[in-house]
mmCIF file of N, CA and C in Angstrom:
data_model
loop_
_atom_site.group_PDB
_atom_site.id
_atom_site.type_symbol
_atom_site.label_atom_id
_atom_site.label_comp_id
_atom_site.label_asym_id
_atom_site.label_seq_id
_atom_site.Cartn_x
_atom_site.Cartn_y
_atom_site.Cartn_z
ATOM 1 N N MET D 1 152.229 100.495 132.823
ATOM 2 C CA MET D 1 150.991 99.956 133.346
ATOM 3 C C MET D 1 151.138 99.754 134.857
ATOM 4 N N LYS D 2 150.035 99.845 135.582
ATOM 5 C CA LYS D 2 150.073 99.749 137.046
ATOM 6 C C LYS D 2 150.086 98.296 137.530
ATOM 7 N N ASP D 3 150.485 98.128 138.787
ATOM 8 C CA ASP D 3 150.376 96.826 139.442
ATOM 9 C C ASP D 3 148.893 96.565 139.722
ATOM 10 N N PHE D 4 148.493 95.289 139.672
ATOM 11 C CA PHE D 4 147.104 94.935 139.973
ATOM 12 C C PHE D 4 147.055 93.514 140.502
ATOM 13 N N GLU D 5 146.422 93.349 141.655
ATOM 14 C CA GLU D 5 146.225 92.031 142.266
ATOM 15 C C GLU D 5 147.534 91.245 142.409
ATOM 16 N N GLY D 6 148.603 91.945 142.803
ATOM 17 C CA GLY D 6 149.881 91.288 143.043
ATOM 18 C C GLY D 6 150.727 91.034 141.805
ATOM 19 N N ILE D 7 150.232 91.432 140.643
ATOM 20 C CA ILE D 7 150.981 91.274 139.388
ATOM 21 C C ILE D 7 151.585 92.634 139.037
ATOM 22 N N LYS D 8 152.885 92.663 138.831
ATOM 23 C CA LYS D 8 153.601 93.907 138.534
ATOM 24 C C LYS D 8 153.188 94.502 137.193
ATOM 25 N N GLY D 9 153.283 95.811 137.100
ATOM 26 C CA GLY D 9 152.923 96.526 135.883
ATOM 27 C C GLY D 9 153.674 96.050 134.656
ATOM 28 N N GLU D 10 154.961 95.739 134.816
ATOM 29 C CA GLU D 10 155.738 95.284 133.656
ATOM 30 C C GLU D 10 155.271 93.910 133.166
ATOM 31 N N VAL D 11 154.758 93.097 134.067
ATOM 32 C CA VAL D 11 154.213 91.793 133.663
ATOM 33 C C VAL D 11 152.922 92.002 132.882
ATOM 34 N N TRP D 12 152.081 92.922 133.356
ATOM 35 C CA TRP D 12 150.850 93.238 132.613
ATOM 36 C C TRP D 12 151.172 93.771 131.218
ATOM 37 N N THR D 13 152.206 94.604 131.126
ATOM 38 C CA THR D 13 152.613 95.144 129.825
ATOM 39 C C THR D 13 153.032 94.014 128.892
ATOM 40 N N ARG D 14 153.788 93.067 129.418
ATOM 41 C CA ARG D 14 154.205 91.913 128.604
ATOM 42 C C ARG D 14 153.005 91.062 128.194
ATOM 43 N N LEU D 15 152.088 90.829 129.124
ATOM 44 C CA LEU D 15 150.894 90.053 128.795
ATOM 45 C C LEU D 15 150.076 90.739 127.705
ATOM 46 N N ALA D 16 149.934 92.053 127.799
ATOM 47 C CA ALA D 16 149.186 92.795 126.779
ATOM 48 C C ALA D 16 149.847 92.653 125.418
ATOM 49 N N SER D 17 151.165 92.754 125.387
ATOM 50 C CA SER D 17 151.911 92.609 124.137
ATOM 51 C C SER D 17 151.749 91.207 123.554
ATOM 52 N N GLU D 18 151.818 90.207 124.409
ATOM 53 C CA GLU D 18 151.676 88.829 123.930
ATOM 54 C C GLU D 18 150.242 88.526 123.495
ATOM 55 N N ALA D 19 149.269 89.176 124.119
ATOM 56 C CA ALA D 19 147.877 89.006 123.684
ATOM 57 C C ALA D 19 147.690 89.573 122.275
ATOM 58 N N ILE D 20 148.391 90.660 121.971
ATOM 59 C CA ILE D 20 148.334 91.231 120.615
ATOM 60 C C ILE D 20 148.958 90.263 119.614
ATOM 61 N N GLU D 21 150.072 89.633 119.997
ATOM 62 C CA GLU D 21 150.674 88.611 119.122
ATOM 63 C C GLU D 21 149.671 87.506 118.824
ATOM 64 N N ALA D 22 148.978 87.047 119.854
ATOM 65 C CA ALA D 22 147.976 85.992 119.673
ATOM 66 C C ALA D 22 146.823 86.485 118.806
ATOM 67 N N GLN D 23 146.414 87.717 119.011
ATOM 68 C CA GLN D 23 145.328 88.303 118.222
ATOM 69 C C GLN D 23 145.666 88.278 116.735
ATOM 70 N N ASN D 24 146.921 88.503 116.415
ATOM 71 C CA ASN D 24 147.359 88.504 115.014
ATOM 72 C C ASN D 24 147.255 87.127 114.364
ATOM 73 N N ARG D 25 147.106 86.083 115.167
ATOM 74 C CA ARG D 25 146.969 84.724 114.636
ATOM 75 C C ARG D 25 145.521 84.225 114.641
ATOM 76 N N ALA D 26 144.597 85.063 115.082
ATOM 77 C CA ALA D 26 143.187 84.658 115.155
ATOM 78 C C ALA D 26 142.645 84.308 113.771
ATOM 79 N N TYR D 27 141.676 83.410 113.759
ATOM 80 C CA TYR D 27 140.976 83.033 112.529
ATOM 81 C C TYR D 27 139.540 83.537 112.674
ATOM 82 N N ALA D 28 139.277 84.715 112.106
ATOM 83 C CA ALA D 28 137.973 85.366 112.261
ATOM 84 C C ALA D 28 137.440 85.872 110.918
ATOM 85 N N PRO D 29 137.284 84.976 109.920
ATOM 86 C CA PRO D 29 136.854 85.422 108.595
ATOM 87 C C PRO D 29 135.386 85.841 108.527
ATOM 88 N N TYR D 30 134.578 85.491 109.511
ATOM 89 C CA TYR D 30 133.147 85.790 109.468
ATOM 90 C C TYR D 30 132.811 87.087 110.192
ATOM 91 N N SER D 31 133.375 87.283 111.357
ATOM 92 C CA SER D 31 133.078 88.489 112.140
ATOM 93 C C SER D 31 134.114 89.586 111.946
ATOM 94 N N ASP D 32 135.304 89.224 111.502
ATOM 95 C CA ASP D 32 136.438 90.151 111.424
ATOM 96 C C ASP D 32 136.716 90.765 112.806
ATOM 97 N N PHE D 33 136.441 89.992 113.859
ATOM 98 C CA PHE D 33 136.632 90.426 115.241
ATOM 99 C C PHE D 33 137.681 89.517 115.874
ATOM 100 N N ALA D 34 138.942 89.826 115.603
ATOM 101 C CA ALA D 34 140.059 89.007 116.086
ATOM 102 C C ALA D 34 140.334 89.303 117.560
ATOM 103 N N VAL D 35 140.396 88.241 118.347
ATOM 104 C CA VAL D 35 140.649 88.366 119.785
ATOM 105 C C VAL D 35 141.898 87.567 120.136
ATOM 106 N N GLY D 36 142.725 88.138 121.002
ATOM 107 C CA GLY D 36 143.915 87.442 121.474
ATOM 108 C C GLY D 36 143.936 87.396 122.988
ATOM 109 N N ALA D 37 144.536 86.351 123.530
ATOM 110 C CA ALA D 37 144.659 86.207 124.980
ATOM 111 C C ALA D 37 146.052 85.706 125.324
ATOM 112 N N ALA D 38 146.551 86.154 126.463
ATOM 113 C CA ALA D 38 147.835 85.684 126.988
ATOM 114 C C ALA D 38 147.610 85.311 128.449
ATOM 115 N N LEU D 39 147.831 84.044 128.765
ATOM 116 C CA LEU D 39 147.548 83.485 130.087
ATOM 117 C C LEU D 39 148.858 83.243 130.826
ATOM 118 N N LEU D 40 149.014 83.878 131.982
ATOM 119 C CA LEU D 40 150.216 83.725 132.804
ATOM 120 C C LEU D 40 150.050 82.519 133.724
ATOM 121 N N LEU D 41 150.986 81.578 133.613
ATOM 122 C CA LEU D 41 150.946 80.357 134.416
ATOM 123 C C LEU D 41 151.776 80.523 135.683
ATOM 124 N N ASP D 42 151.586 79.639 136.638
ATOM 125 C CA ASP D 42 152.270 79.768 137.924
ATOM 126 C C ASP D 42 153.778 79.576 137.841
ATOM 127 N N ASP D 43 154.276 79.020 136.745
ATOM 128 C CA ASP D 43 155.725 78.869 136.575
ATOM 129 C C ASP D 43 156.341 80.064 135.847
ATOM 130 N N GLY D 44 155.535 81.092 135.562
ATOM 131 C CA GLY D 44 156.018 82.294 134.889
ATOM 132 C C GLY D 44 155.903 82.252 133.383
ATOM 133 N N SER D 45 155.567 81.109 132.831
ATOM 134 C CA SER D 45 155.416 81.025 131.374
ATOM 135 C C SER D 45 154.070 81.608 130.954
ATOM 136 N N ILE D 46 153.967 81.915 129.669
ATOM 137 C CA ILE D 46 152.766 82.520 129.110
ATOM 138 C C ILE D 46 152.278 81.662 127.956
ATOM 139 N N VAL D 47 150.984 81.366 127.969
ATOM 140 C CA VAL D 47 150.354 80.583 126.911
ATOM 141 C C VAL D 47 149.408 81.498 126.147
ATOM 142 N N HIS D 48 149.437 81.405 124.826
ATOM 143 C CA HIS D 48 148.584 82.237 123.973
ATOM 144 C C HIS D 48 147.283 81.533 123.630
ATOM 145 N N GLY D 49 146.285 82.335 123.298
ATOM 146 C CA GLY D 49 145.030 81.835 122.759
ATOM 147 C C GLY D 49 144.463 82.860 121.798
ATOM 148 N N CYS D 50 143.752 82.401 120.791
ATOM 149 C CA CYS D 50 143.079 83.301 119.854
ATOM 150 C C CYS D 50 141.743 82.679 119.474
ATOM 151 N N ASN D 51 140.816 83.523 119.034
ATOM 152 C CA ASN D 51 139.535 82.961 118.624
ATOM 153 C C ASN D 51 139.685 82.256 117.285
ATOM 154 N N VAL D 52 138.926 81.181 117.132
ATOM 155 C CA VAL D 52 138.926 80.376 115.912
ATOM 156 C C VAL D 52 137.465 80.209 115.509
ATOM 157 N N GLU D 53 137.066 80.934 114.472
ATOM 158 C CA GLU D 53 135.672 80.906 114.034
ATOM 159 C C GLU D 53 135.400 79.731 113.107
ATOM 160 N N ASN D 54 134.119 79.452 112.952
ATOM 161 C CA ASN D 54 133.669 78.371 112.086
ATOM 162 C C ASN D 54 132.374 78.809 111.426
ATOM 163 N N ALA D 55 132.124 78.314 110.231
ATOM 164 C CA ALA D 55 130.911 78.678 109.503
ATOM 165 C C ALA D 55 129.651 78.324 110.286
ATOM 166 N N THR D 56 129.729 77.361 111.179
ATOM 167 C CA THR D 56 128.557 76.986 111.979
ATOM 168 C C THR D 56 128.497 77.735 113.307
ATOM 169 N N PHE D 57 129.201 78.804 113.453
ATOM 170 C CA PHE D 57 129.270 79.679 114.624
ATOM 171 C C PHE D 57 129.298 78.947 115.961
ATOM 172 N N GLY D 58 128.448 77.959 116.184
ATOM 173 C CA GLY D 58 128.463 77.208 117.439
ATOM 174 C C GLY D 58 129.770 76.468 117.665
ATOM 175 N N ALA D 59 130.497 76.213 116.586
ATOM 176 C CA ALA D 59 131.790 75.536 116.686
ATOM 177 C C ALA D 59 132.933 76.524 116.923
ATOM 178 N N THR D 60 132.623 77.802 116.953
ATOM 179 C CA THR D 60 133.634 78.831 117.203
ATOM 180 C C THR D 60 134.160 78.706 118.634
ATOM 181 N N VAL D 61 135.455 78.916 118.799
ATOM 182 C CA VAL D 61 136.084 78.865 120.119
ATOM 183 C C VAL D 61 136.720 80.223 120.401
ATOM 184 N N CYS D 62 136.486 80.722 121.598
ATOM 185 C CA CYS D 62 137.004 82.030 121.998
ATOM 186 C C CYS D 62 138.490 81.960 122.370
ATOM 187 N N ALA D 63 139.140 83.110 122.350
ATOM 188 C CA ALA D 63 140.568 83.198 122.661
ATOM 189 C C ALA D 63 140.885 82.720 124.072
ATOM 190 N N GLU D 64 140.055 83.097 125.025
ATOM 191 C CA GLU D 64 140.311 82.721 126.416
ATOM 192 C C GLU D 64 140.290 81.205 126.582
ATOM 193 N N ARG D 65 139.335 80.553 125.931
ATOM 194 C CA ARG D 65 139.235 79.091 126.058
ATOM 195 C C ARG D 65 140.341 78.378 125.297
ATOM 196 N N THR D 66 140.835 78.940 124.187
ATOM 197 C CA THR D 66 141.958 78.276 123.515
ATOM 198 C C THR D 66 143.217 78.392 124.371
ATOM 199 N N ALA D 67 143.364 79.510 125.080
ATOM 200 C CA ALA D 67 144.516 79.656 125.981
ATOM 201 C C ALA D 67 144.430 78.650 127.127
ATOM 202 N N VAL D 68 143.256 78.532 127.732
ATOM 203 C CA VAL D 68 143.075 77.569 128.825
ATOM 204 C C VAL D 68 143.312 76.148 128.321
ATOM 205 N N GLY D 69 142.760 75.811 127.170
ATOM 206 C CA GLY D 69 142.952 74.477 126.602
ATOM 207 C C GLY D 69 144.411 74.171 126.330
ATOM 208 N N SER D 70 145.141 75.157 125.824
ATOM 209 C CA SER D 70 146.574 74.965 125.572
ATOM 210 C C SER D 70 147.328 74.724 126.873
ATOM 211 N N ALA D 71 146.989 75.494 127.906
ATOM 212 C CA ALA D 71 147.656 75.327 129.198
ATOM 213 C C ALA D 71 147.372 73.945 129.783
ATOM 214 N N VAL D 72 146.121 73.539 129.754
ATOM 215 C CA VAL D 72 145.754 72.229 130.305
ATOM 216 C C VAL D 72 146.439 71.114 129.520
ATOM 217 N N ALA D 73 146.532 71.271 128.199
ATOM 218 C CA ALA D 73 147.212 70.269 127.372
ATOM 219 C C ALA D 73 148.694 70.158 127.735
ATOM 220 N N LEU D 74 149.253 71.228 128.291
ATOM 221 C CA LEU D 74 150.646 71.217 128.745
ATOM 222 C C LEU D 74 150.772 70.714 130.186
ATOM 223 N N GLY D 75 149.642 70.342 130.783
ATOM 224 C CA GLY D 75 149.660 69.861 132.156
ATOM 225 C C GLY D 75 149.603 70.965 133.195
ATOM 226 N N LYS D 76 149.285 72.180 132.783
ATOM 227 C CA LYS D 76 149.243 73.336 133.687
ATOM 228 C C LYS D 76 147.800 73.630 134.076
ATOM 229 N N ARG D 77 147.589 73.869 135.367
ATOM 230 C CA ARG D 77 146.238 74.152 135.850
ATOM 231 C C ARG D 77 146.189 75.299 136.852
ATOM 232 N N LYS D 78 147.327 75.959 137.065
ATOM 233 C CA LYS D 78 147.368 77.091 137.994
ATOM 234 C C LYS D 78 147.678 78.356 137.200
ATOM 235 N N PHE D 79 146.694 79.246 137.145
ATOM 236 C CA PHE D 79 146.808 80.462 136.351
ATOM 237 C C PHE D 79 146.893 81.675 137.272
ATOM 238 N N LEU D 80 147.790 82.601 136.935
ATOM 239 C CA LEU D 80 147.988 83.793 137.759
ATOM 240 C C LEU D 80 147.275 85.019 137.219
ATOM 241 N N ALA D 81 147.135 85.125 135.889
ATOM 242 C CA ALA D 81 146.524 86.312 135.276
ATOM 243 C C ALA D 81 146.279 86.037 133.803
ATOM 244 N N ILE D 82 145.408 86.844 133.205
ATOM 245 C CA ILE D 82 145.173 86.757 131.767
ATOM 246 C C ILE D 82 144.961 88.163 131.216
ATOM 247 N N ALA D 83 145.470 88.387 130.012
ATOM 248 C CA ALA D 83 145.212 89.624 129.271
ATOM 249 C C ALA D 83 144.451 89.249 128.013
ATOM 250 N N VAL D 84 143.442 90.050 127.686
ATOM 251 C CA VAL D 84 142.615 89.813 126.505
ATOM 252 C C VAL D 84 142.545 91.107 125.707
ATOM 253 N N VAL D 85 142.764 91.010 124.400
ATOM 254 C CA VAL D 85 142.703 92.197 123.542
ATOM 255 C C VAL D 85 141.711 91.963 122.411
ATOM 256 N N THR D 86 140.909 93.004 122.130
ATOM 257 C CA THR D 86 139.915 92.942 121.057
ATOM 258 C C THR D 86 140.031 94.194 120.191
ATOM 259 N N PRO D 87 139.389 94.186 119.012
ATOM 260 C CA PRO D 87 139.391 95.373 118.158
ATOM 261 C C PRO D 87 138.249 96.341 118.478
ATOM 262 N N ALA D 88 137.507 96.110 119.542
ATOM 263 C CA ALA D 88 136.339 96.936 119.875
ATOM 264 C C ALA D 88 136.742 98.362 120.246
ATOM 265 N N ASP D 89 135.765 99.245 120.233
ATOM 266 C CA ASP D 89 136.006 100.636 120.619
ATOM 267 C C ASP D 89 136.198 100.788 122.125
ATOM 268 N N SER D 90 135.731 99.808 122.881
ATOM 269 C CA SER D 90 135.885 99.835 124.331
ATOM 270 C C SER D 90 136.531 98.519 124.771
ATOM 271 N N CYS D 91 136.796 98.407 126.051
ATOM 272 C CA CYS D 91 137.364 97.171 126.588
ATOM 273 C C CYS D 91 136.225 96.173 126.795
ATOM 274 N N VAL D 92 136.332 95.016 126.149
ATOM 275 C CA VAL D 92 135.265 94.019 126.163
ATOM 276 C C VAL D 92 135.633 92.877 127.105
ATOM 277 N N ALA D 93 134.699 92.526 127.973
ATOM 278 C CA ALA D 93 134.908 91.424 128.916
ATOM 279 C C ALA D 93 134.648 90.083 128.234
ATOM 280 N N PRO D 94 135.227 89.010 128.756
ATOM 281 C CA PRO D 94 134.983 87.674 128.204
ATOM 282 C C PRO D 94 133.496 87.310 128.233
ATOM 283 N N CYS D 95 133.098 86.451 127.311
ATOM 284 C CA CYS D 95 131.712 85.975 127.273
ATOM 285 C C CYS D 95 131.429 85.118 128.506
ATOM 286 N N GLY D 96 130.184 84.774 128.717
ATOM 287 C CA GLY D 96 129.795 83.996 129.886
ATOM 288 C C GLY D 96 130.456 82.637 129.972
ATOM 289 N N ILE D 97 130.556 81.948 128.844
ATOM 290 C CA ILE D 97 131.197 80.628 128.850
ATOM 291 C C ILE D 97 132.664 80.757 129.248
ATOM 292 N N CYS D 98 133.351 81.738 128.686
ATOM 293 C CA CYS D 98 134.764 81.933 129.029
ATOM 294 C C CYS D 98 134.932 82.311 130.494
ATOM 295 N N ARG D 99 134.018 83.109 131.018
ATOM 296 C CA ARG D 99 134.079 83.464 132.441
ATOM 297 C C ARG D 99 133.999 82.204 133.304
ATOM 298 N N GLN D 100 133.070 81.324 132.970
ATOM 299 C CA GLN D 100 132.902 80.093 133.746
ATOM 300 C C GLN D 100 134.148 79.211 133.647
ATOM 301 N N VAL D 101 134.719 79.107 132.447
ATOM 302 C CA VAL D 101 135.921 78.289 132.251
ATOM 303 C C VAL D 101 137.095 78.877 133.030
ATOM 304 N N LEU D 102 137.293 80.188 132.970
ATOM 305 C CA LEU D 102 138.384 80.820 133.714
ATOM 306 C C LEU D 102 138.199 80.630 135.219
ATOM 307 N N ALA D 103 136.967 80.782 135.697
ATOM 308 C CA ALA D 103 136.687 80.644 137.127
ATOM 309 C C ALA D 103 136.915 79.221 137.626
ATOM 310 N N GLU D 104 136.800 78.248 136.740
ATOM 311 C CA GLU D 104 137.042 76.848 137.110
ATOM 312 C C GLU D 104 138.462 76.655 137.641
ATOM 313 N N PHE D 105 139.393 77.446 137.115
ATOM 314 C CA PHE D 105 140.801 77.272 137.458
ATOM 315 C C PHE D 105 141.324 78.301 138.450
ATOM 316 N N SER D 106 140.629 79.416 138.609
ATOM 317 C CA SER D 106 141.098 80.446 139.534
ATOM 318 C C SER D 106 139.932 81.341 139.940
ATOM 319 N N GLU D 107 139.537 81.261 141.197
ATOM 320 C CA GLU D 107 138.394 82.046 141.666
ATOM 321 C C GLU D 107 138.699 83.528 141.806
ATOM 322 N N LYS D 108 139.954 83.911 141.799
ATOM 323 C CA LYS D 108 140.340 85.316 141.970
ATOM 324 C C LYS D 108 141.150 85.841 140.782
ATOM 325 N N LEU D 109 141.099 85.165 139.656
ATOM 326 C CA LEU D 109 141.949 85.496 138.511
ATOM 327 C C LEU D 109 141.857 86.975 138.127
ATOM 328 N N PRO D 110 142.988 87.702 138.124
ATOM 329 C CA PRO D 110 142.988 89.073 137.631
ATOM 330 C C PRO D 110 143.034 89.081 136.101
ATOM 331 N N ILE D 111 142.298 90.022 135.520
ATOM 332 C CA ILE D 111 142.145 90.081 134.070
ATOM 333 C C ILE D 111 142.427 91.492 133.581
ATOM 334 N N LEU D 112 143.216 91.587 132.512
ATOM 335 C CA LEU D 112 143.440 92.857 131.821
ATOM 336 C C LEU D 112 142.630 92.829 130.536
ATOM 337 N N LEU D 113 141.709 93.769 130.399
ATOM 338 C CA LEU D 113 140.924 93.918 129.178
ATOM 339 C C LEU D 113 141.520 95.068 128.390
ATOM 340 N N SER D 114 141.840 94.843 127.114
ATOM 341 C CA SER D 114 142.460 95.874 126.275
ATOM 342 C C SER D 114 141.790 95.916 124.918
ATOM 343 N N ASN D 115 142.012 97.024 124.232
ATOM 344 C CA ASN D 115 141.585 97.098 122.834
ATOM 345 C C ASN D 115 142.761 97.558 121.985
ATOM 346 N N ASN D 116 142.552 97.581 120.682
ATOM 347 C CA ASN D 116 143.643 97.940 119.776
ATOM 348 C C ASN D 116 144.040 99.411 119.865
ATOM 349 N N ALA D 117 143.213 100.232 120.493
ATOM 350 C CA ALA D 117 143.547 101.645 120.681
ATOM 351 C C ALA D 117 144.457 101.845 121.892
ATOM 352 N N GLY D 118 144.743 100.759 122.619
ATOM 353 C CA GLY D 118 145.627 100.852 123.775
ATOM 354 C C GLY D 118 144.923 101.159 125.084
ATOM 355 N N GLU D 119 143.602 101.201 125.064
ATOM 356 C CA GLU D 119 142.861 101.405 126.306
ATOM 357 C C GLU D 119 142.878 100.103 127.096
ATOM 358 N N HIS D 120 142.807 100.214 128.400
ATOM 359 C CA HIS D 120 142.774 98.998 129.204
ATOM 360 C C HIS D 120 141.988 99.207 130.495
ATOM 361 N N GLU D 121 141.559 98.087 131.036
ATOM 362 C CA GLU D 121 140.776 98.070 132.270
ATOM 363 C C GLU D 121 141.116 96.781 133.014
ATOM 364 N N PHE D 122 141.237 96.891 134.321
ATOM 365 C CA PHE D 122 141.513 95.719 135.149
ATOM 366 C C PHE D 122 140.243 95.275 135.872
ATOM 367 N N VAL D 123 140.013 93.970 135.897
ATOM 368 C CA VAL D 123 138.896 93.370 136.634
ATOM 369 C C VAL D 123 139.375 92.026 137.187
ATOM 370 N N THR D 124 138.567 91.419 138.019
ATOM 371 C CA THR D 124 138.844 90.046 138.452
ATOM 372 C C THR D 124 137.699 89.154 137.982
ATOM 373 N N ILE D 125 137.969 87.879 137.895
ATOM 374 C CA ILE D 125 136.927 86.945 137.471
ATOM 375 C C ILE D 125 135.778 86.954 138.470
ATOM 376 N N ASP D 126 136.076 87.172 139.736
ATOM 377 C CA ASP D 126 135.023 87.217 140.748
ATOM 378 C C ASP D 126 134.089 88.409 140.531
ATOM 379 N N GLU D 127 134.634 89.524 140.047
ATOM 380 C CA GLU D 127 133.788 90.678 139.719
ATOM 381 C C GLU D 127 132.900 90.384 138.514
ATOM 382 N N LEU D 128 133.436 89.658 137.545
ATOM 383 C CA LEU D 128 132.685 89.362 136.325
ATOM 384 C C LEU D 128 131.662 88.245 136.508
ATOM 385 N N LEU D 129 131.922 87.330 137.430
ATOM 386 C CA LEU D 129 131.040 86.171 137.599
ATOM 387 C C LEU D 129 130.937 85.802 139.088
ATOM 388 N N PRO D 130 130.290 86.659 139.871
ATOM 389 C CA PRO D 130 130.262 86.431 141.316
ATOM 390 C C PRO D 130 129.427 85.230 141.755
ATOM 391 N N HIS D 131 128.429 84.855 141.000
ATOM 392 C CA HIS D 131 127.540 83.757 141.400
ATOM 393 C C HIS D 131 127.672 82.579 140.447
ATOM 394 N N ARG D 132 128.901 82.183 140.216
ATOM 395 C CA ARG D 132 129.176 81.121 139.248
ATOM 396 C C ARG D 132 128.773 79.747 139.779
ATOM 397 N N PHE D 133 128.658 78.818 138.870
ATOM 398 C CA PHE D 133 128.423 77.417 139.213
ATOM 399 C C PHE D 133 129.750 76.834 139.668
ATOM 400 N N ARG D 134 129.749 76.139 140.783
ATOM 401 C CA ARG D 134 130.977 75.595 141.365
ATOM 402 C C ARG D 134 130.874 74.080 141.525
ATOM 403 N N LYS D 135 132.024 73.455 141.679
ATOM 404 C CA LYS D 135 132.045 72.008 141.918
ATOM 405 C C LYS D 135 131.175 71.637 143.110
ATOM 406 N N SER D 136 131.190 72.468 144.135
ATOM 407 C CA SER D 136 130.414 72.185 145.347
ATOM 408 C C SER D 136 128.905 72.197 145.086
ATOM 409 N N ASP D 137 128.471 72.778 143.979
ATOM 410 C CA ASP D 137 127.047 72.812 143.638
ATOM 411 C C ASP D 137 126.523 71.453 143.192
ATOM 412 N N PHE D 138 127.399 70.512 142.891
ATOM 413 C CA PHE D 138 126.983 69.175 142.480
ATOM 414 C C PHE D 138 126.369 68.383 143.630
ATOM 415 N N VAL D 139 126.697 68.744 144.854
ATOM 416 C CA VAL D 139 126.269 67.979 146.026
ATOM 417 C C VAL D 139 124.828 68.279 146.384
#
């Protein structure tokens, strides 16, 4: 895999592999659409996230947000990159809520989008959500 946004190709390869591990732990009995995420922290550690569905759908939590929640619960708030893997035929970007949550912690976060066929695409959170709501908008 290539280098992207200052993250070496071998790190992206590891993140993709760990996102697949997380995907294998997803709880998706309603959609059968298991998603995994691997979030690289500033200390070099990686936190996993997977989607957790619920019969009331509104209570469903996406993989990206479970990864962020796990990192924050560990006291970590500086993220360097995230890889997300889905079973879709193409590379699927995070939903709007996940984009906003990711942007809260890193305005330039590089993202690897992958699918189970091994296809991948690189984007940044700024490309996905250029006009996001920011803390400064409260004023």
